Amino acid sequence: MRAMQLITHGSPLELRDLPTPAPDAGEVLVRVATCGLNFGDLLIIKGTYQEKPALPATLGMELAGTVEAVGEGVTHLQPGQRIAAYTGFHGLAEYAAIPANVCVPIPDAMGFEDAAAFLITYGTSHVALDYKAHLRAGERLLVLGASGGVGLTAVELGKVMGAEVIACARGPEKLEICREMGADHLIDSETDDIREIVKSLGGADVIYDPIGGDQFTAALRACNREARILPLGFASGDVPQIPANILLVKNLSVLGLYWGGYAKLRPQVLTDSFAALIDWYVQGKIKPHVSNVLPLGQANDALALLRTRQATGKVVVDCTA
């Protein structure tokens, strides 16, 4: 089978021919149709991600495809079943042997492109806004990095949950996509004063931040009392230091979220979240925005779209092409 592997940190992935794996006990063999790319893949390549695989490693955190075979002890999945999975690795290949307990059956109405763009981005935003921040209808939600993979789903889910959504992104084209996904107010992070605009709108009750840096600082200063702040990542490269006195005076809550950690910490949180999200998808309430689909051999080009922030929403790799 073909697979895109990381051989040394900091280098492009290499397309290699590898033996097709066989599923061990508790695993399934999946014929991979699509693989969704994430910012974490870039961190793995740099060697700075919280999980560091032994090299060489096949990258690709989430995949969608068809179960080809099941290992010993697997009873809830069958060959021919269509699934999506958050695997951490293994997605950029024609086949993957993965734990059966990370596989989520997908409905017939969900195509493989949508399925590969679904679990991590929607899962992250739903757990952040619902389970962690308890976002309520009528509250004001500020989404930083709103045109990115997770940011765009936060805009969309915020509207489904009844919030007034402020989307902050770079440039008019990306902001237009945020508007199409339901944003009520738009802020250009390149030219606008985030703090002043958010305050003029009445302040933020929940802040969703995968960016960090100066944008986090500006958003913090525009919080309402008892606001909840969700640091989800630091795409700016700058991890902000939070002044405790501001948290004290405004009774703010900072709620860190490493979504992938719930697979071991409290897997039922993810199971419940996926059930709600798939139901919303079937009802037509949410729909992934996939800006680019590239073939497996061009995975480095696909990753470059993330690295240079040219993509909006998700970038997906077609592992059959």
Coordinates of C-alpha atoms in Angstrom, one line a residue, residues 96-276:
A96 CA -4.9 1.5 8.3
A97 CA -5.1 -1.0 11.2
I98 CA -6.6 1.0 14.1
P99 CA -8.4 0.4 17.4
A100 CA -12.0 -0.4 16.9
N101 CA -13.0 1.7 19.8
V102 CA -12.0 5.0 18.0
C103 CA -14.2 4.3 15.1
V104 CA -17.6 6.1 14.7
P105 CA -20.1 4.6 12.3
I106 CA -21.3 7.3 9.8
P107 CA -24.7 7.6 8.2
D108 CA -25.3 6.9 4.5
A109 CA -26.1 10.6 4.1
M110 CA -22.5 11.6 5.1
G111 CA -19.9 11.4 2.3
F112 CA -16.3 10.5 3.0
E113 CA -15.0 14.1 2.4
D114 CA -17.4 15.4 5.1
A115 CA -16.6 12.5 7.4
A116 CA -12.9 13.2 7.3
A117 CA -13.6 16.8 8.1
F118 CA -15.9 16.1 10.9
L119 CA -14.7 14.5 14.1
I120 CA -11.8 16.7 15.3
T121 CA -13.0 20.1 14.3
Y122 CA -16.7 19.7 15.2
G123 CA -15.8 17.5 18.2
T124 CA -13.3 20.1 19.5
S125 CA -15.8 23.0 19.2
H126 CA -18.8 21.1 20.6
V127 CA -16.9 19.8 23.6
A128 CA -15.5 23.3 24.2
L129 CA -18.7 25.2 23.8
D130 CA -21.2 22.7 25.3
Y131 CA -19.3 20.5 27.8
K132 CA -16.7 23.0 29.0
A133 CA -18.1 26.6 28.6
H134 CA -21.9 25.7 28.8
L135 CA -22.7 28.2 26.1
R136 CA -26.3 29.4 26.5
A137 CA -28.7 30.9 23.9
G138 CA -28.5 34.6 23.8
E139 CA -24.8 34.8 25.0
R140 CA -22.2 36.6 22.9
L141 CA -19.5 34.3 21.5
L142 CA -16.2 35.6 20.2
V143 CA -14.4 33.2 17.9
L144 CA -10.7 34.0 17.1
G145 CA -9.2 32.3 14.0
A146 CA -12.7 31.9 12.8
S147 CA -12.0 30.9 9.3
G148 CA -9.7 28.0 10.2
G149 CA -10.6 24.3 10.7
V150 CA -11.9 24.5 14.3
G151 CA -12.8 28.2 14.2
L152 CA -15.3 27.8 11.4
T153 CA -17.1 25.0 13.2
A154 CA -17.2 27.1 16.4
V155 CA -19.0 29.9 14.4
E156 CA -21.5 27.3 13.0
L157 CA -22.1 25.5 16.3
G158 CA -22.4 28.8 18.2
K159 CA -25.3 29.8 15.9
V160 CA -27.0 26.3 16.2
M161 CA -26.7 26.7 20.0
G162 CA -28.4 30.2 19.9
A163 CA -25.4 32.5 20.5
E164 CA -24.7 35.9 19.0
V165 CA -21.4 35.1 17.2
I166 CA -18.5 37.5 16.5
A167 CA -16.0 36.1 14.0
C168 CA -12.5 37.3 13.9
A169 CA -10.4 36.3 10.9
R170 CA -7.8 37.7 8.5
G171 CA -9.0 39.5 5.4
P172 CA -12.4 40.1 3.7
E173 CA -12.5 36.8 1.8
K174 CA -12.2 34.7 4.9
L175 CA -14.6 36.9 6.8
E176 CA -17.2 36.4 4.1
I177 CA -17.0 32.6 4.6
C178 CA -17.6 33.2 8.3
R179 CA -20.6 35.3 7.5
E180 CA -21.9 32.5 5.3
M181 CA -21.5 30.1 8.2
G182 CA -23.7 32.3 10.4
A183 CA -21.5 34.9 12.0
D184 CA -23.5 38.0 13.2
H185 CA -20.5 40.4 13.4
L186 CA -17.1 40.3 11.6
I187 CA -13.7 41.6 12.8
D188 CA -10.6 41.7 10.5
S189 CA -7.7 40.7 12.7
E190 CA -5.3 42.5 10.3
T191 CA -6.9 45.9 10.5
D192 CA -9.5 46.2 13.2
D193 CA -9.2 46.8 17.0
I194 CA -10.6 43.6 18.4
R195 CA -10.9 45.0 21.9
E196 CA -12.8 48.1 21.0
I197 CA -15.2 46.4 18.5
V198 CA -16.1 43.6 20.9
K199 CA -16.7 46.1 23.7
S200 CA -18.8 48.3 21.4
L201 CA -21.0 45.2 20.7
G202 CA -21.5 44.6 24.5
G203 CA -18.5 42.5 25.4
A204 CA -17.9 38.7 25.1
D205 CA -19.4 36.1 27.3
V206 CA -17.4 33.2 25.8
I207 CA -14.1 33.4 24.0
Y208 CA -13.0 30.6 21.7
D209 CA -9.2 31.0 21.0
P210 CA -7.0 28.7 18.9
I211 CA -4.6 31.6 18.2
G212 CA -3.1 33.0 21.4
G213 CA -0.7 35.9 21.3
D214 CA -1.9 39.5 21.0
Q215 CA -5.4 38.4 19.9
F216 CA -5.9 36.6 23.2
T217 CA -4.8 39.7 25.1
A218 CA -7.2 41.9 23.2
A219 CA -10.1 39.5 23.7
L220 CA -9.4 39.1 27.4
R221 CA -9.8 42.9 27.8
A222 CA -13.2 42.7 26.1
C223 CA -14.6 40.1 28.4
N224 CA -17.8 40.6 30.3
R225 CA -18.0 39.6 34.0
E226 CA -18.2 35.9 34.5
A227 CA -17.0 35.2 30.9
R228 CA -15.5 31.9 30.0
I229 CA -12.2 31.8 28.0
L230 CA -11.3 28.7 26.0
P231 CA -7.6 28.5 25.1
L232 CA -7.5 25.6 22.5
G233 CA -4.1 26.2 20.8
F234 CA -1.5 28.8 19.9
A235 CA -1.4 29.1 16.1
S236 CA 0.3 32.5 16.5
G237 CA 3.3 30.8 18.1
D238 CA 2.8 32.9 21.2
V239 CA 1.5 31.3 24.4
P240 CA -0.1 34.1 26.4
Q241 CA 0.5 34.7 30.1
I242 CA -2.8 35.5 31.8
P243 CA -2.9 38.3 34.5
A244 CA -4.5 36.7 37.5
N245 CA -5.8 40.1 38.7
I246 CA -8.1 40.4 35.7
L247 CA -9.5 36.9 36.3
L248 CA -10.1 37.9 39.9
V249 CA -11.8 41.3 39.3
K250 CA -14.1 40.1 36.5
N251 CA -14.7 36.6 38.0
L252 CA -13.5 35.0 34.7
S253 CA -13.0 31.3 34.1
V254 CA -10.2 30.0 31.9
L255 CA -11.1 26.5 30.6
G256 CA -8.2 24.7 28.9
L257 CA -9.1 22.0 26.4
Y258 CA -7.0 19.2 24.9
W259 CA -9.8 17.5 23.1
G260 CA -7.8 14.3 22.2
G261 CA -7.1 13.7 25.9
Y262 CA -10.8 12.8 26.5
A263 CA -10.3 9.6 24.5
K264 CA -8.6 8.3 27.7
L265 CA -9.7 10.7 30.4
R266 CA -13.5 10.5 29.8
P267 CA -14.4 8.8 26.5
Q268 CA -18.1 9.1 27.1
V269 CA -17.7 12.9 26.6
L270 CA -16.6 12.2 23.1
T271 CA -19.2 9.5 22.5
D272 CA -22.1 11.8 23.6
S273 CA -20.7 14.7 21.6
F274 CA -20.4 12.7 18.3
A275 CA -24.0 11.4 18.7
A276 CA -25.3 15.0 19.0

